[in-house]
Coordinates of C-alpha atoms and ligand atoms in Angstrom, one line a residue:
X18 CA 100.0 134.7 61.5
X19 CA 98.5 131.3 62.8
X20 CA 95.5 131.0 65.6
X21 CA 95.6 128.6 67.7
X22 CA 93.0 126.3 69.8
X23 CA 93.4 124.1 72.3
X24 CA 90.3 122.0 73.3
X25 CA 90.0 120.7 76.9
X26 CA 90.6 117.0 75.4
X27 CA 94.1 118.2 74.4
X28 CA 94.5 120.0 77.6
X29 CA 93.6 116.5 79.6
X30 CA 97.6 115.5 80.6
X31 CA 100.3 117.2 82.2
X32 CA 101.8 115.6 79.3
X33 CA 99.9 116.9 76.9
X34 CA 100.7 120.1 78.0
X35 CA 104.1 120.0 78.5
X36 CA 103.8 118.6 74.6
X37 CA 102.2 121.9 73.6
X38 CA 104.4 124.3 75.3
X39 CA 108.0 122.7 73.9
X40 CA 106.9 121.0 70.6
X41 CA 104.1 123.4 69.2
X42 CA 103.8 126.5 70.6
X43 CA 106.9 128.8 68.8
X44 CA 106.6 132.1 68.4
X45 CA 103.8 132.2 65.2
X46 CA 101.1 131.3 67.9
X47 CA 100.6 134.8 68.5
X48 CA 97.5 134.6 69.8
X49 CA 96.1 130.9 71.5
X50 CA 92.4 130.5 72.6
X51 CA 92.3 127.6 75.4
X52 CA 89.1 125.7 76.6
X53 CA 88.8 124.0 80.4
X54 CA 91.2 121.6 81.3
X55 CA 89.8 118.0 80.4
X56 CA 87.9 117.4 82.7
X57 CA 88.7 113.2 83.2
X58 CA 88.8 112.7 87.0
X59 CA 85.5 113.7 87.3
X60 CA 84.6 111.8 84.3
X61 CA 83.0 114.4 82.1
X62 CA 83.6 117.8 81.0
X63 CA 84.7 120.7 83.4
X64 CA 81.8 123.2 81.9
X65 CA 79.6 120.2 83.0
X66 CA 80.9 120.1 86.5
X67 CA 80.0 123.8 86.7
X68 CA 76.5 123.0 85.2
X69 CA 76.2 121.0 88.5
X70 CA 77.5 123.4 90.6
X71 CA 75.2 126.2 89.4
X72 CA 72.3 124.0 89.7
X73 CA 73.3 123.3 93.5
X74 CA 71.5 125.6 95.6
X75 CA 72.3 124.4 98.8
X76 CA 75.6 126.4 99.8
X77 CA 77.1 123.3 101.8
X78 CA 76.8 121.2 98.9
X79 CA 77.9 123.8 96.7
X80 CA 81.1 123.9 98.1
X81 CA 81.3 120.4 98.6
X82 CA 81.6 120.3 94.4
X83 CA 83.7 123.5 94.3
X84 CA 86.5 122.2 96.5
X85 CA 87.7 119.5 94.6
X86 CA 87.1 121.1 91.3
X87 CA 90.0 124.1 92.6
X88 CA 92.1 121.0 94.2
X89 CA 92.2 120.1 90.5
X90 CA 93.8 123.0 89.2
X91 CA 95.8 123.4 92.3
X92 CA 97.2 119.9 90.9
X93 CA 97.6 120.8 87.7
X94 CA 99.5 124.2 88.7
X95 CA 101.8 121.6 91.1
X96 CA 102.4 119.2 88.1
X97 CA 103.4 121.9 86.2
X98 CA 105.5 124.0 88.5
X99 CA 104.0 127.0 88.1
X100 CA 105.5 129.7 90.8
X101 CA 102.7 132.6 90.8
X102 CA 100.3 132.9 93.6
X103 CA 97.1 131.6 92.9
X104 CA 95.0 132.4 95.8
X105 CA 93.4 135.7 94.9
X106 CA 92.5 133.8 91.3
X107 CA 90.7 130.9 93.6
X108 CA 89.0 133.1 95.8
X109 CA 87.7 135.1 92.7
X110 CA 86.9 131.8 90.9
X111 CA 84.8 130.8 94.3
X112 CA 83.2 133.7 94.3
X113 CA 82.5 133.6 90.8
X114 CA 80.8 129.5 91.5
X115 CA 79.1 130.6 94.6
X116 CA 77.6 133.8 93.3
X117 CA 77.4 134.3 89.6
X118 CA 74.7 134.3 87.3
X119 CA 74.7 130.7 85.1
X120 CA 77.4 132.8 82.0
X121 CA 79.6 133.7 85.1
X122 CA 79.3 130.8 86.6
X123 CA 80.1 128.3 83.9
X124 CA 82.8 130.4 82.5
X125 CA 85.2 129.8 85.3
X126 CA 86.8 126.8 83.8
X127 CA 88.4 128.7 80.6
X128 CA 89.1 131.7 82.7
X129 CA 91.2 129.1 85.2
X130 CA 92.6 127.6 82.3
X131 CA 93.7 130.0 80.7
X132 CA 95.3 132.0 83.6
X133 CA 97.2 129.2 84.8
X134 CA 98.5 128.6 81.3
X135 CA 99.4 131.8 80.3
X136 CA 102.2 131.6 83.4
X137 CA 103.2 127.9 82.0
X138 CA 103.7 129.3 78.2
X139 CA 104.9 132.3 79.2
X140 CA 102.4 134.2 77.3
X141 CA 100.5 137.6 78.2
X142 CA 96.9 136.6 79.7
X143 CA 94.1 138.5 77.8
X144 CA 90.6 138.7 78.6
X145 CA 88.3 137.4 76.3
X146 CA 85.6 140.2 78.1
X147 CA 88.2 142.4 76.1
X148 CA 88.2 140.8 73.0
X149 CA 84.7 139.8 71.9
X150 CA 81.6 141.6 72.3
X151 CA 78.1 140.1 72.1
X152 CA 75.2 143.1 70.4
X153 CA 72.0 142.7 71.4
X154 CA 70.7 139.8 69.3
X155 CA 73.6 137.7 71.0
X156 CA 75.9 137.3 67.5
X157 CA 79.5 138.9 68.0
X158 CA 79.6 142.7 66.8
X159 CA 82.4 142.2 64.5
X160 CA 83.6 145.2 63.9
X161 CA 83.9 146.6 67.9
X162 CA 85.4 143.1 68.3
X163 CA 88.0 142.9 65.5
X164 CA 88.8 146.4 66.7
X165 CA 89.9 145.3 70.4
X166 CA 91.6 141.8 69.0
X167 CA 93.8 144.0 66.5
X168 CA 95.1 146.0 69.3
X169 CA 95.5 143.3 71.4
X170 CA 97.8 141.9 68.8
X171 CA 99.6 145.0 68.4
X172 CA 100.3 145.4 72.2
X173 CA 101.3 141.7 73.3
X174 CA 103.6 139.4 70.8
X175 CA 102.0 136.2 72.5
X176 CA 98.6 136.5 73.7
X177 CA 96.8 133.1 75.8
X178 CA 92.6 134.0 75.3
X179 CA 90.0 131.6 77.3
X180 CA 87.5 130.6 75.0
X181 CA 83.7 130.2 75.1
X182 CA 82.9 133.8 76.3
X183 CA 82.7 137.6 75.8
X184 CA 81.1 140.5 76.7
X185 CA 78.0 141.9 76.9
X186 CA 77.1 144.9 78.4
X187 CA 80.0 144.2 81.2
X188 CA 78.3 141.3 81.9
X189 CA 80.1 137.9 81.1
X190 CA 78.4 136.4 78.1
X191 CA 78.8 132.5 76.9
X192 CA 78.9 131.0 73.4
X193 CA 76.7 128.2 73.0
X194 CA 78.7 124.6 74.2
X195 CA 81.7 124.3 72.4
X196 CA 82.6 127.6 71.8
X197 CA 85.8 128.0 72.3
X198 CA 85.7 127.0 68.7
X199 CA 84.4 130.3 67.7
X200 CA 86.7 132.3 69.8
X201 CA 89.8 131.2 68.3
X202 CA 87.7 131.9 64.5
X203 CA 87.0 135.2 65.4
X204 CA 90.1 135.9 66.1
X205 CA 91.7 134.8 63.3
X206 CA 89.2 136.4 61.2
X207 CA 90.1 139.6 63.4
X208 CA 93.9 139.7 62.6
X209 CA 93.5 138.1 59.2
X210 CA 95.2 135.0 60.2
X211 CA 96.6 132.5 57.4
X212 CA 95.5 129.5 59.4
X213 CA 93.4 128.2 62.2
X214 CA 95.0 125.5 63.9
X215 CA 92.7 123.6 66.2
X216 CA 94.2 120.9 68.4
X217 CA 92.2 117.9 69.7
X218 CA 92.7 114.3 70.7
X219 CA 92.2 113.3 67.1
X220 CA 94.0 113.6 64.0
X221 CA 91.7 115.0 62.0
X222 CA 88.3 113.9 60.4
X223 CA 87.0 111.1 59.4
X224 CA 83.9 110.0 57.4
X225 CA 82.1 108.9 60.7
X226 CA 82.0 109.0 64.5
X227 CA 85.8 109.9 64.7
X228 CA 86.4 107.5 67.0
X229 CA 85.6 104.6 64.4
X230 CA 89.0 105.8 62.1
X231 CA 86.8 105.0 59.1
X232 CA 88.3 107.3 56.0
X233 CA 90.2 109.8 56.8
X234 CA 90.1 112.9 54.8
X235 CA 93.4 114.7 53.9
X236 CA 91.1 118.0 52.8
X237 CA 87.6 119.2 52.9
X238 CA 86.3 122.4 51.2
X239 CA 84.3 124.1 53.6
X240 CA 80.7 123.2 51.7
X241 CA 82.0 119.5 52.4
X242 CA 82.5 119.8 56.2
X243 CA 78.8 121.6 56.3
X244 CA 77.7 118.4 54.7
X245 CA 79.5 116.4 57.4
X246 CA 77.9 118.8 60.2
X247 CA 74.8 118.0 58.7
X248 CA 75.2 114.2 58.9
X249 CA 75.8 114.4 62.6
X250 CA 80.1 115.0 62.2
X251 CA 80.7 117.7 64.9
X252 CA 84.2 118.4 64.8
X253 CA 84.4 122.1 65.1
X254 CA 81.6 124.2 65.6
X255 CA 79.4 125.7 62.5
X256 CA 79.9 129.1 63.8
X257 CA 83.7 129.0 63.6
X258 CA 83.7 127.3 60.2
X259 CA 81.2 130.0 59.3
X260 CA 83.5 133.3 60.6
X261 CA 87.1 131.5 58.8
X262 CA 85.1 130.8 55.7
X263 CA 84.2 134.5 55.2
X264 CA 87.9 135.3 55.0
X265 CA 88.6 131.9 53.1
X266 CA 90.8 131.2 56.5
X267 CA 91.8 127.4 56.5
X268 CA 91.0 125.6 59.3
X269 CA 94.1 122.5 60.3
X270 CA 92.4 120.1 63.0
X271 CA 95.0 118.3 64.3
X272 CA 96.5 115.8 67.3
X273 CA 98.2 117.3 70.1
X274 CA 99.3 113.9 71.1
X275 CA 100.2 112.3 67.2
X276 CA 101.2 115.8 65.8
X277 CA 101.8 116.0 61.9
X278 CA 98.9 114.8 60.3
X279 CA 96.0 116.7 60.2
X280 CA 92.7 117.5 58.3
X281 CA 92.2 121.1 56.6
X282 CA 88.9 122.8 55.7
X283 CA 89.8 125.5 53.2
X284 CA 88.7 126.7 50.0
X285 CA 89.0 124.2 47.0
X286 CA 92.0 126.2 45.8
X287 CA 94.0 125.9 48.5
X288 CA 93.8 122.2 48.3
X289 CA 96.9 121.5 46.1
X290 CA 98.9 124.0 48.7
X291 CA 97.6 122.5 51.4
X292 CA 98.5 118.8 50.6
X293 CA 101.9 119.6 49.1
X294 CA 103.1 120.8 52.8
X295 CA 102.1 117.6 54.0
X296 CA 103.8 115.3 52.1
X297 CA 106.7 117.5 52.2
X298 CA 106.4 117.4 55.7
X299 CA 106.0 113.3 55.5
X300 CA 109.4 113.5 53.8
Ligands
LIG417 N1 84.1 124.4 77.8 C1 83.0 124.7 76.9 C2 82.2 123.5 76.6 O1 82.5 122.4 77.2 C3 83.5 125.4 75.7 C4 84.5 124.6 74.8 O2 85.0 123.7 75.3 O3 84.7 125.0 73.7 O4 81.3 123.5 75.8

């Protein structure tokens, strides 16, 4: 069974999306963690929009950031069809920006996401408050948390999961920035997954800033992608790479918007397997 994430720069485009739903979604993606929509018109991230909005204390001006951040989704739910109605999610999401604690608060944009999405794939929504469960010293409790993922997957054949948050104590509880990342690992280390497909606006990884296409690498073992992190090479978070390599889970990052290629961080032995599919794949 294959996990799948979505990061918000592959959730930037109606296109993109539409991309995802008929060309890569099929019915292995049994369980798919999503981040925010990209968050481009407002020129930086939709967790950081929220940032701002938390930190607004005056109500006016609150809402003055709140309102086009909904009209956003309301576009996106527009572009993309969607028939459900959405107003008793927007006036729990408002309430959630106007009166939340900064976890609440900043956790809107994969619940939104997420929602949405599960009407446009046609997939069931699930929780992540359901899912994972922070203990005391903030790490996931494993166990009570693989426990509620592996009945999740025995309940619903296709299950859509924001990312970046859980449970504690009943209260909403955040990952640290990027952690979608380890949603979608625990997960897969959950329901034993044989891959962890992680979809970005890049290809896969490269020696450097990615943006720079400098080498690429076809494989890393998962000591070799620590030695990247270390130099600075933050593809996918530690934590994630840290919960797949306790079940020797490989990790594909690939490009929602150039598809086949893609970089995997496995085990040395699955190197050969792993390289084979893609040049079969090539042809
Ligand atoms: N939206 C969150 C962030 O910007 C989590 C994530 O994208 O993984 O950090």
């Amino acid at each position: 069974m294959i996990v799948a994430k979505f990061g918000s720069s592959s959730l930037q485009t109606i296109e993109q999306i539409k991309k995802i739903k008929s060309q890569i979604l099929d019915s292995d993606h049994q369980m798919v963690v999503v981040s925010a929509f990209g968050g481009d018109k407002f020129g930086k991230k939709l967790t950081d929009v929220l940032i701002g909005i938390y930190q607004e204390t005056i109500i006016e001006k609150k809402m003055a950031l709140i309102t086009p951040f909904l009209a956003y989704h309301q576009d996106i739910i527009s572009a993309l069809k969607c028939q459900k109605d959405y107003s008793q999610l927007f006036k729990e999401a408002t309430n959630r920006m106007l009166n939340g604690d900064y976890d609440t608060c900043l956790a809107t944009g994969e619940y939104l996401s997420a929602t949405i999405l599960s009407e446009y794939f046609e997939m069931t929504f699930v929780d992540s408050r359901q899912l994972i469960f922070f203990s005391k010293d903030q790490t996931v409790d494993i166990k009570r948390s693989s426990a509620a993922i592996l009945d999740a997957s025995k309940q619903h054949r296709r299950c859509l999961v924001p990312g970046f948050y859980g449970d504690y104590k009943g209260n909403i509880h955040l990952f640290t920035r990027g952690g979608s990342d380890i949603t979608a690992a625990v997960i897969a280390y959950a329901i034993d997954a044989t891959l962890y497909e992680n979809w970005k606006d890049t290809d896969g990884i490269y020696n450097d800033d990615i943006k720079t296409h400098k080498v690429y690498y076809d494989f890393l073992s998962y000591e070799s992608y620590y030695k990247l992190l270390s130099l600075g090479n933050r593809v996918i978070h530690k934590e994630a790479v840290d919960f797949a390599q306790l079940k020797e889970i490989p990790i594909r990052v690939c490009s929602v918007d150039t598809g086949g290629r893609g970089t995997v961080i496995g085990n040395v032995s699955q190197r050969e397997k792993y390289l084979k599919r893609r040049f079969s794949c090539a042809g």
